[in-house]
């Protein structure tokens, strides 16, 4: 029988502390109070996983819509998901999921390993962005094949599974990913007759079952977009904080009938 070796208590404690430090360096979560565009305050959850190289931002809007934004740095993919509360009196289900996929540009956010180390001194302070980056218009004219979405990013299926057939991207993003070696079977380009530029807008369509061009806007009110560097006594600058940004996105996309775009009546 092998003798059992018992480590000294000090070594065991050191091992546990080291393990905890390792786990913190891989994945961390931060809760930030953020003021929305309408003046209301919400809790924003920011999670970073430096091993998977992703950052997730999630918050609830004043109308109850849950917004999720995931950045996949390894695959240069960003995922927007909106869980919009339905209106049962208008024949809608409990909620409707929308997913929009776009190319992640270098420098849009701080790296995941920097986000994983981010802490805040005053968690009760309501945050406002240092820089406002305006509104980006995105014409979503390509549908993703969800059964093959893992070729683009393994995170798409988990984030967008409730959206079913309402997972969109753009032709210019598809070109970028194809050049990077992503399989073309992931994407399905809309025929010219279904291009949103040639369709009547859902807001001006009276027939609830008519195809139309839907529009959805969301705002990311606060996210770490750049690292700040300071100069000490030495020659080399060191990281000393972050710069925060806000940005709006307006997505235009085809929908098979107006009933799936009732919020457009209110905008």
PDB file of C-alpha atoms in Angstrom:
ATOM      1  CA  UNK A   1       0.000   0.000   0.000  1.00  0.00           C
ATOM      2  CA  UNK A   2       1.328   3.465  -0.962  1.00  0.00           C
ATOM      3  CA  UNK A   3       1.900   5.906   1.860  1.00  0.00           C
ATOM      4  CA  UNK A   4      -0.287   9.004   1.752  1.00  0.00           C
ATOM      5  CA  UNK A   5       1.676  12.264   1.685  1.00  0.00           C
ATOM      6  CA  UNK A   6       0.126  15.185   3.573  1.00  0.00           C
ATOM      7  CA  UNK A   7       1.299  18.640   2.610  1.00  0.00           C
ATOM      8  CA  UNK A   8       1.937  21.209   5.339  1.00  0.00           C
ATOM      9  CA  UNK A   9      -1.005  23.533   6.010  1.00  0.00           C
ATOM     10  CA  UNK A  10       0.929  26.567   4.740  1.00  0.00           C
ATOM     11  CA  UNK A  11       1.593  24.849   1.399  1.00  0.00           C
ATOM     12  CA  UNK A  12      -2.066  23.791   1.091  1.00  0.00           C
ATOM     13  CA  UNK A  13      -3.253  27.366   1.732  1.00  0.00           C
ATOM     14  CA  UNK A  14      -0.745  28.759  -0.768  1.00  0.00           C
ATOM     15  CA  UNK A  15      -1.954  26.245  -3.369  1.00  0.00           C
ATOM     16  CA  UNK A  16      -5.611  27.230  -2.821  1.00  0.00           C
ATOM     17  CA  UNK A  17      -4.807  30.956  -3.088  1.00  0.00           C
ATOM     18  CA  UNK A  18      -2.775  30.367  -6.268  1.00  0.00           C
ATOM     19  CA  UNK A  19      -5.662  28.386  -7.790  1.00  0.00           C
ATOM     20  CA  UNK A  20      -8.100  31.184  -7.000  1.00  0.00           C
ATOM     21  CA  UNK A  21      -5.778  33.750  -8.563  1.00  0.00           C
ATOM     22  CA  UNK A  22      -5.528  31.633 -11.684  1.00  0.00           C
ATOM     23  CA  UNK A  23      -9.316  31.381 -11.935  1.00  0.00           C
ATOM     24  CA  UNK A  24      -9.653  35.156 -11.561  1.00  0.00           C
ATOM     25  CA  UNK A  25      -7.143  35.748 -14.357  1.00  0.00           C
ATOM     26  CA  UNK A  26      -9.159  33.533 -16.717  1.00  0.00           C
ATOM     27  CA  UNK A  27     -12.715  34.727 -16.092  1.00  0.00           C
ATOM     28  CA  UNK A  28     -14.117  37.673 -14.149  1.00  0.00           C
ATOM     29  CA  UNK A  29     -17.380  39.585 -13.865  1.00  0.00           C
ATOM     30  CA  UNK A  30     -18.030  43.235 -13.145  1.00  0.00           C
ATOM     31  CA  UNK A  31     -21.330  45.001 -12.392  1.00  0.00           C
ATOM     32  CA  UNK A  32     -21.511  48.671 -13.387  1.00  0.00           C
ATOM     33  CA  UNK A  33     -24.329  51.178 -12.921  1.00  0.00           C
ATOM     34  CA  UNK A  34     -24.994  52.886 -16.256  1.00  0.00           C
ATOM     35  CA  UNK A  35     -27.308  55.708 -17.284  1.00  0.00           C
ATOM     36  CA  UNK A  36     -29.335  54.817 -20.375  1.00  0.00           C
ATOM     37  CA  UNK A  37     -30.165  57.159 -23.232  1.00  0.00           C
ATOM     38  CA  UNK A  38     -33.619  57.866 -21.727  1.00  0.00           C
ATOM     39  CA  UNK A  39     -32.094  58.899 -18.394  1.00  0.00           C
ATOM     40  CA  UNK A  40     -32.948  55.711 -16.514  1.00  0.00           C
ATOM     41  CA  UNK A  41     -30.281  53.745 -14.634  1.00  0.00           C
ATOM     42  CA  UNK A  42     -29.581  50.060 -15.218  1.00  0.00           C
ATOM     43  CA  UNK A  43     -27.107  47.441 -14.036  1.00  0.00           C
ATOM     44  CA  UNK A  44     -24.677  46.365 -16.731  1.00  0.00           C
ATOM     45  CA  UNK A  45     -22.909  43.020 -16.411  1.00  0.00           C
ATOM     46  CA  UNK A  46     -19.468  42.806 -18.014  1.00  0.00           C
ATOM     47  CA  UNK A  47     -17.782  39.418 -18.169  1.00  0.00           C
ATOM     48  CA  UNK A  48     -14.359  38.605 -19.579  1.00  0.00           C
ATOM     49  CA  UNK A  49     -12.893  35.175 -20.286  1.00  0.00           C
ATOM     50  CA  UNK A  50      -9.252  35.547 -21.283  1.00  0.00           C
ATOM     51  CA  UNK A  51      -8.887  31.843 -22.038  1.00  0.00           C
ATOM     52  CA  UNK A  52     -11.731  31.879 -24.607  1.00  0.00           C
ATOM     53  CA  UNK A  53     -10.734  35.462 -25.507  1.00  0.00           C
ATOM     54  CA  UNK A  54     -14.256  36.878 -25.264  1.00  0.00           C
ATOM     55  CA  UNK A  55     -15.990  39.822 -23.570  1.00  0.00           C
ATOM     56  CA  UNK A  56     -19.734  39.861 -22.857  1.00  0.00           C
ATOM     57  CA  UNK A  57     -21.808  42.949 -22.029  1.00  0.00           C
ATOM     58  CA  UNK A  58     -25.412  42.476 -20.897  1.00  0.00           C
ATOM     59  CA  UNK A  59     -28.082  44.845 -19.564  1.00  0.00           C
ATOM     60  CA  UNK A  60     -31.836  45.373 -19.522  1.00  0.00           C
ATOM     61  CA  UNK A  61     -33.423  48.386 -21.178  1.00  0.00           C
ATOM     62  CA  UNK A  62     -36.231  50.409 -19.618  1.00  0.00           C
ATOM     63  CA  UNK A  63     -38.860  48.599 -21.739  1.00  0.00           C
ATOM     64  CA  UNK A  64     -37.646  45.212 -20.420  1.00  0.00           C
ATOM     65  CA  UNK A  65     -35.616  44.235 -23.513  1.00  0.00           C
ATOM     66  CA  UNK A  66     -32.501  42.228 -22.616  1.00  0.00           C
ATOM     67  CA  UNK A  67     -29.459  43.252 -24.679  1.00  0.00           C
ATOM     68  CA  UNK A  68     -26.424  40.962 -24.972  1.00  0.00           C
ATOM     69  CA  UNK A  69     -23.220  41.928 -26.775  1.00  0.00           C
ATOM     70  CA  UNK A  70     -20.446  39.342 -27.170  1.00  0.00           C
ATOM     71  CA  UNK A  71     -17.032  40.002 -28.711  1.00  0.00           C
ATOM     72  CA  UNK A  72     -15.106  36.954 -29.953  1.00  0.00           C
ATOM     73  CA  UNK A  73     -11.547  38.212 -30.425  1.00  0.00           C
ATOM     74  CA  UNK A  74     -10.216  34.889 -31.728  1.00  0.00           C
ATOM     75  CA  UNK A  75     -12.638  34.824 -34.670  1.00  0.00           C
ATOM     76  CA  UNK A  76     -13.045  38.608 -35.135  1.00  0.00           C
ATOM     77  CA  UNK A  77     -16.796  38.336 -34.571  1.00  0.00           C
ATOM     78  CA  UNK A  78     -19.202  40.461 -32.553  1.00  0.00           C
ATOM     79  CA  UNK A  79     -22.703  39.243 -31.702  1.00  0.00           C
ATOM     80  CA  UNK A  80     -25.670  41.449 -30.788  1.00  0.00           C
ATOM     81  CA  UNK A  81     -28.771  39.824 -29.321  1.00  0.00           C
ATOM     82  CA  UNK A  82     -32.009  41.528 -28.295  1.00  0.00           C
ATOM     83  CA  UNK A  83     -34.731  39.665 -26.393  1.00  0.00           C
ATOM     84  CA  UNK A  84     -37.702  41.944 -27.084  1.00  0.00           C
ATOM     85  CA  UNK A  85     -40.776  41.461 -24.903  1.00  0.00           C
ATOM     86  CA  UNK A  86     -43.793  40.486 -26.993  1.00  0.00           C
ATOM     87  CA  UNK A  87     -47.300  41.938 -26.973  1.00  0.00           C
ATOM     88  CA  UNK A  88     -49.777  39.057 -26.451  1.00  0.00           C
ATOM     89  CA  UNK A  89     -52.735  41.354 -27.192  1.00  0.00           C
ATOM     90  CA  UNK A  90     -51.320  41.707 -30.727  1.00  0.00           C
ATOM     91  CA  UNK A  91     -50.824  37.967 -31.178  1.00  0.00           C
ATOM     92  CA  UNK A  92     -47.121  37.898 -30.324  1.00  0.00           C
ATOM     93  CA  UNK A  93     -45.275  35.321 -28.238  1.00  0.00           C
ATOM     94  CA  UNK A  94     -43.797  36.090 -24.807  1.00  0.00           C
ATOM     95  CA  UNK A  95     -40.611  37.476 -26.348  1.00  0.00           C
ATOM     96  CA  UNK A  96     -38.877  37.738 -29.711  1.00  0.00           C
ATOM     97  CA  UNK A  97     -35.159  37.157 -30.171  1.00  0.00           C
ATOM     98  CA  UNK A  98     -33.089  39.034 -32.733  1.00  0.00           C
ATOM     99  CA  UNK A  99     -29.431  38.329 -33.497  1.00  0.00           C
ATOM    100  CA  UNK A 100     -27.032  40.373 -35.590  1.00  0.00           C
ATOM    101  CA  UNK A 101     -23.479  39.249 -36.408  1.00  0.00           C
ATOM    102  CA  UNK A 102     -20.739  41.589 -37.585  1.00  0.00           C
ATOM    103  CA  UNK A 103     -16.982  41.757 -38.049  1.00  0.00           C
ATOM    104  CA  UNK A 104     -15.084  42.826 -34.924  1.00  0.00           C
ATOM    105  CA  UNK A 105     -12.513  45.484 -35.774  1.00  0.00           C
ATOM    106  CA  UNK A 106      -9.197  45.681 -33.970  1.00  0.00           C
ATOM    107  CA  UNK A 107      -9.289  48.221 -31.146  1.00  0.00           C
ATOM    108  CA  UNK A 108     -13.083  48.428 -30.706  1.00  0.00           C
ATOM    109  CA  UNK A 109     -12.747  47.203 -27.119  1.00  0.00           C
ATOM    110  CA  UNK A 110      -9.918  46.614 -24.687  1.00  0.00           C
ATOM    111  CA  UNK A 111      -8.375  43.089 -24.814  1.00  0.00           C
ATOM    112  CA  UNK A 112     -10.122  40.356 -22.820  1.00  0.00           C
ATOM    113  CA  UNK A 113      -7.132  39.845 -20.508  1.00  0.00           C
ATOM    114  CA  UNK A 114      -7.224  43.568 -19.585  1.00  0.00           C
ATOM    115  CA  UNK A 115     -10.985  43.390 -19.041  1.00  0.00           C
ATOM    116  CA  UNK A 116     -10.536  40.362 -16.764  1.00  0.00           C
ATOM    117  CA  UNK A 117      -8.319  42.466 -14.475  1.00  0.00           C
ATOM    118  CA  UNK A 118     -10.604  45.503 -14.448  1.00  0.00           C
ATOM    119  CA  UNK A 119     -11.930  46.617 -11.058  1.00  0.00           C
ATOM    120  CA  UNK A 120     -13.911  49.662  -9.924  1.00  0.00           C
ATOM    121  CA  UNK A 121     -13.235  51.619  -6.743  1.00  0.00           C
ATOM    122  CA  UNK A 122     -16.754  53.060  -6.362  1.00  0.00           C
ATOM    123  CA  UNK A 123     -19.385  50.506  -7.460  1.00  0.00           C
ATOM    124  CA  UNK A 124     -22.267  52.834  -6.471  1.00  0.00           C
ATOM    125  CA  UNK A 125     -21.261  55.568  -8.934  1.00  0.00           C
ATOM    126  CA  UNK A 126     -23.428  55.821 -12.076  1.00  0.00           C
ATOM    127  CA  UNK A 127     -21.111  55.657 -15.092  1.00  0.00           C
ATOM    128  CA  UNK A 128     -21.290  57.792 -18.228  1.00  0.00           C
ATOM    129  CA  UNK A 129     -19.099  57.193 -21.268  1.00  0.00           C
ATOM    130  CA  UNK A 130     -16.007  59.332 -21.870  1.00  0.00           C
ATOM    131  CA  UNK A 131     -16.602  59.288 -25.640  1.00  0.00           C
ATOM    132  CA  UNK A 132     -19.769  58.992 -27.726  1.00  0.00           C
ATOM    133  CA  UNK A 133     -19.166  57.316 -31.071  1.00  0.00           C
ATOM    134  CA  UNK A 134     -22.478  58.083 -32.775  1.00  0.00           C
ATOM    135  CA  UNK A 135     -24.771  55.627 -34.542  1.00  0.00           C
ATOM    136  CA  UNK A 136     -23.636  53.014 -37.085  1.00  0.00           C
ATOM    137  CA  UNK A 137     -26.094  52.007 -39.817  1.00  0.00           C
ATOM    138  CA  UNK A 138     -25.984  48.300 -40.743  1.00  0.00           C
ATOM    139  CA  UNK A 139     -27.881  46.840 -43.706  1.00  0.00           C
ATOM    140  CA  UNK A 140     -28.243  43.159 -42.761  1.00  0.00           C
ATOM    141  CA  UNK A 141     -28.759  41.376 -46.093  1.00  0.00           C
ATOM    142  CA  UNK A 142     -27.416  37.873 -45.314  1.00  0.00           C
ATOM    143  CA  UNK A 143     -28.896  35.100 -43.158  1.00  0.00           C
ATOM    144  CA  UNK A 144     -26.723  32.726 -41.132  1.00  0.00           C
ATOM    145  CA  UNK A 145     -27.181  28.974 -41.361  1.00  0.00           C
ATOM    146  CA  UNK A 146     -27.375  28.200 -37.642  1.00  0.00           C
ATOM    147  CA  UNK A 147     -26.544  24.519 -38.119  1.00  0.00           C
ATOM    148  CA  UNK A 148     -23.136  25.557 -39.497  1.00  0.00           C
ATOM    149  CA  UNK A 149     -22.569  28.750 -37.503  1.00  0.00           C
ATOM    150  CA  UNK A 150     -19.787  27.081 -35.490  1.00  0.00           C
ATOM    151  CA  UNK A 151     -17.543  27.505 -38.549  1.00  0.00           C
ATOM    152  CA  UNK A 152     -17.720  31.243 -37.896  1.00  0.00           C
ATOM    153  CA  UNK A 153     -17.848  31.291 -34.066  1.00  0.00           C
ATOM    154  CA  UNK A 154     -18.782  28.610 -31.551  1.00  0.00           C
ATOM    155  CA  UNK A 155     -20.544  31.263 -29.458  1.00  0.00           C
ATOM    156  CA  UNK A 156     -23.207  32.102 -32.065  1.00  0.00           C
ATOM    157  CA  UNK A 157     -25.302  28.999 -31.381  1.00  0.00           C
ATOM    158  CA  UNK A 158     -25.400  29.588 -27.619  1.00  0.00           C
ATOM    159  CA  UNK A 159     -26.214  33.293 -27.839  1.00  0.00           C
ATOM    160  CA  UNK A 160     -28.599  33.172 -30.831  1.00  0.00           C
ATOM    161  CA  UNK A 161     -30.389  29.839 -30.423  1.00  0.00           C
ATOM    162  CA  UNK A 162     -33.701  31.567 -29.547  1.00  0.00           C
ATOM    163  CA  UNK A 163     -33.542  33.750 -32.669  1.00  0.00           C
ATOM    164  CA  UNK A 164     -33.950  30.725 -35.005  1.00  0.00           C
ATOM    165  CA  UNK A 165     -34.241  32.180 -38.522  1.00  0.00           C
ATOM    166  CA  UNK A 166     -33.707  35.793 -37.435  1.00  0.00           C
ATOM    167  CA  UNK A 167     -29.884  35.731 -37.388  1.00  0.00           C
ATOM    168  CA  UNK A 168     -28.446  38.264 -39.818  1.00  0.00           C
ATOM    169  CA  UNK A 169     -25.132  39.640 -41.056  1.00  0.00           C
ATOM    170  CA  UNK A 170     -23.860  41.809 -43.951  1.00  0.00           C
ATOM    171  CA  UNK A 171     -22.297  41.008 -47.306  1.00  0.00           C
ATOM    172  CA  UNK A 172     -19.169  43.060 -46.546  1.00  0.00           C
ATOM    173  CA  UNK A 173     -18.665  41.068 -43.347  1.00  0.00           C
ATOM    174  CA  UNK A 174     -19.171  37.805 -45.241  1.00  0.00           C
ATOM    175  CA  UNK A 175     -16.473  38.833 -47.740  1.00  0.00           C
ATOM    176  CA  UNK A 176     -14.048  39.473 -44.869  1.00  0.00           C
ATOM    177  CA  UNK A 177     -14.725  36.078 -43.270  1.00  0.00           C
ATOM    178  CA  UNK A 178     -14.546  34.199 -46.582  1.00  0.00           C
ATOM    179  CA  UNK A 179     -11.126  35.752 -47.174  1.00  0.00           C
ATOM    180  CA  UNK A 180     -10.133  34.392 -43.739  1.00  0.00           C
ATOM    181  CA  UNK A 181     -11.150  30.855 -44.778  1.00  0.00           C
ATOM    182  CA  UNK A 182     -14.652  30.558 -43.284  1.00  0.00           C
ATOM    183  CA  UNK A 183     -16.879  28.140 -45.257  1.00  0.00           C
ATOM    184  CA  UNK A 184     -19.413  29.761 -47.593  1.00  0.00           C
ATOM    185  CA  UNK A 185     -22.134  27.312 -46.511  1.00  0.00           C
ATOM    186  CA  UNK A 186     -22.518  29.338 -43.300  1.00  0.00           C
ATOM    187  CA  UNK A 187     -24.147  32.206 -45.231  1.00  0.00           C
ATOM    188  CA  UNK A 188     -27.256  32.631 -47.367  1.00  0.00           C
ATOM    189  CA  UNK A 189     -27.492  35.891 -49.304  1.00  0.00           C
ATOM    190  CA  UNK A 190     -30.977  37.319 -49.794  1.00  0.00           C
ATOM    191  CA  UNK A 191     -32.187  37.514 -53.424  1.00  0.00           C
ATOM    192  CA  UNK A 192     -32.259  41.047 -54.827  1.00  0.00           C
ATOM    193  CA  UNK A 193     -36.071  41.143 -54.539  1.00  0.00           C
ATOM    194  CA  UNK A 194     -35.779  40.821 -50.752  1.00  0.00           C
ATOM    195  CA  UNK A 195     -33.116  43.496 -50.286  1.00  0.00           C
ATOM    196  CA  UNK A 196     -34.234  45.976 -47.619  1.00  0.00           C
ATOM    197  CA  UNK A 197     -33.415  48.937 -49.883  1.00  0.00           C
ATOM    198  CA  UNK A 198     -36.194  47.841 -52.260  1.00  0.00           C
ATOM    199  CA  UNK A 199     -38.817  46.863 -49.683  1.00  0.00           C
ATOM    200  CA  UNK A 200     -41.484  48.969 -48.043  1.00  0.00           C
ATOM    201  CA  UNK A 201     -40.665  49.770 -44.437  1.00  0.00           C
ATOM    202  CA  UNK A 202     -42.616  47.904 -41.788  1.00  0.00           C
ATOM    203  CA  UNK A 203     -43.592  51.189 -40.153  1.00  0.00           C
ATOM    204  CA  UNK A 204     -45.508  52.221 -43.305  1.00  0.00           C
ATOM    205  CA  UNK A 205     -46.983  48.767 -44.024  1.00  0.00           C
ATOM    206  CA  UNK A 206     -50.638  48.270 -43.053  1.00  0.00           C
ATOM    207  CA  UNK A 207     -50.919  44.517 -43.725  1.00  0.00           C
ATOM    208  CA  UNK A 208     -49.496  42.656 -40.656  1.00  0.00           C
ATOM    209  CA  UNK A 209     -48.632  39.607 -42.817  1.00  0.00           C
ATOM    210  CA  UNK A 210     -46.818  41.449 -45.598  1.00  0.00           C
ATOM    211  CA  UNK A 211     -42.988  41.196 -45.981  1.00  0.00           C
ATOM    212  CA  UNK A 212     -41.241  44.452 -45.167  1.00  0.00           C
ATOM    213  CA  UNK A 213     -37.968  46.108 -44.179  1.00  0.00           C
ATOM    214  CA  UNK A 214     -37.656  46.164 -40.401  1.00  0.00           C
ATOM    215  CA  UNK A 215     -35.423  48.462 -38.385  1.00  0.00           C
ATOM    216  CA  UNK A 216     -34.091  47.936 -34.880  1.00  0.00           C
ATOM    217  CA  UNK A 217     -31.851  50.233 -32.875  1.00  0.00           C
ATOM    218  CA  UNK A 218     -29.873  49.521 -29.724  1.00  0.00           C
ATOM    219  CA  UNK A 219     -27.301  51.485 -27.747  1.00  0.00           C
ATOM    220  CA  UNK A 220     -24.289  50.252 -25.847  1.00  0.00           C
ATOM    221  CA  UNK A 221     -24.117  53.061 -23.304  1.00  0.00           C
ATOM    222  CA  UNK A 222     -20.872  52.104 -21.551  1.00  0.00           C
ATOM    223  CA  UNK A 223     -18.036  49.757 -22.489  1.00  0.00           C
ATOM    224  CA  UNK A 224     -14.227  49.864 -22.041  1.00  0.00           C
ATOM    225  CA  UNK A 225     -12.920  50.855 -25.471  1.00  0.00           C
ATOM    226  CA  UNK A 226      -9.279  51.852 -24.856  1.00  0.00           C
ATOM    227  CA  UNK A 227      -6.504  51.440 -22.313  1.00  0.00           C
ATOM    228  CA  UNK A 228      -4.988  54.567 -20.753  1.00  0.00           C
ATOM    229  CA  UNK A 229      -1.224  54.820 -20.328  1.00  0.00           C
ATOM    230  CA  UNK A 230       0.653  57.006 -17.855  1.00  0.00           C
ATOM    231  CA  UNK A 231       4.325  57.908 -17.541  1.00  0.00           C
ATOM    232  CA  UNK A 232       6.127  57.377 -14.271  1.00  0.00           C
ATOM    233  CA  UNK A 233       9.726  58.071 -13.365  1.00  0.00           C
ATOM    234  CA  UNK A 234      10.953  55.553 -15.944  1.00  0.00           C
ATOM    235  CA  UNK A 235      10.920  55.861 -19.728  1.00  0.00           C
ATOM    236  CA  UNK A 236       8.247  53.239 -20.447  1.00  0.00           C
ATOM    237  CA  UNK A 237       4.540  54.140 -20.011  1.00  0.00           C
ATOM    238  CA  UNK A 238       2.355  51.854 -17.904  1.00  0.00           C
ATOM    239  CA  UNK A 239      -1.355  50.972 -17.964  1.00  0.00           C
ATOM    240  CA  UNK A 240      -3.211  53.201 -15.538  1.00  0.00           C
ATOM    241  CA  UNK A 241      -6.896  52.963 -16.435  1.00  0.00           C
ATOM    242  CA  UNK A 242      -9.437  52.709 -19.237  1.00  0.00           C
ATOM    243  CA  UNK A 243     -11.373  54.999 -21.536  1.00  0.00           C
ATOM    244  CA  UNK A 244     -15.094  54.224 -21.840  1.00  0.00           C
ATOM    245  CA  UNK A 245     -17.257  54.668 -24.936  1.00  0.00           C
ATOM    246  CA  UNK A 246     -20.889  54.514 -25.974  1.00  0.00           C
ATOM    247  CA  UNK A 247     -22.173  53.646 -29.429  1.00  0.00           C
ATOM    248  CA  UNK A 248     -25.504  53.183 -31.178  1.00  0.00           C
ATOM    249  CA  UNK A 249     -26.387  50.623 -33.853  1.00  0.00           C
ATOM    250  CA  UNK A 250     -29.331  50.689 -36.238  1.00  0.00           C
ATOM    251  CA  UNK A 251     -29.977  47.380 -37.998  1.00  0.00           C
ATOM    252  CA  UNK A 252     -32.148  47.177 -41.134  1.00  0.00           C
ATOM    253  CA  UNK A 253     -33.251  43.710 -42.227  1.00  0.00           C
ATOM    254  CA  UNK A 254     -35.873  41.726 -44.118  1.00  0.00           C
ATOM    255  CA  UNK A 255     -38.748  40.206 -42.177  1.00  0.00           C
ATOM    256  CA  UNK A 256     -41.334  37.837 -43.735  1.00  0.00           C
ATOM    257  CA  UNK A 257     -44.219  39.781 -42.193  1.00  0.00           C
ATOM    258  CA  UNK A 258     -44.814  42.945 -40.195  1.00  0.00           C
ATOM    259  CA  UNK A 259     -46.093  40.951 -37.216  1.00  0.00           C
ATOM    260  CA  UNK A 260     -42.420  40.247 -36.378  1.00  0.00           C
ATOM    261  CA  UNK A 261     -41.564  43.970 -36.323  1.00  0.00           C
ATOM    262  CA  UNK A 262     -44.312  45.675 -34.318  1.00  0.00           C
ATOM    263  CA  UNK A 263     -41.849  47.880 -32.373  1.00  0.00           C
ATOM    264  CA  UNK A 264     -41.200  49.747 -35.642  1.00  0.00           C
ATOM    265  CA  UNK A 265     -44.632  51.352 -35.251  1.00  0.00           C
ATOM    266  CA  UNK A 266     -43.388  53.205 -32.172  1.00  0.00           C
ATOM    267  CA  UNK A 267     -40.155  54.556 -33.665  1.00  0.00           C
TER     268      UNK A 267
END
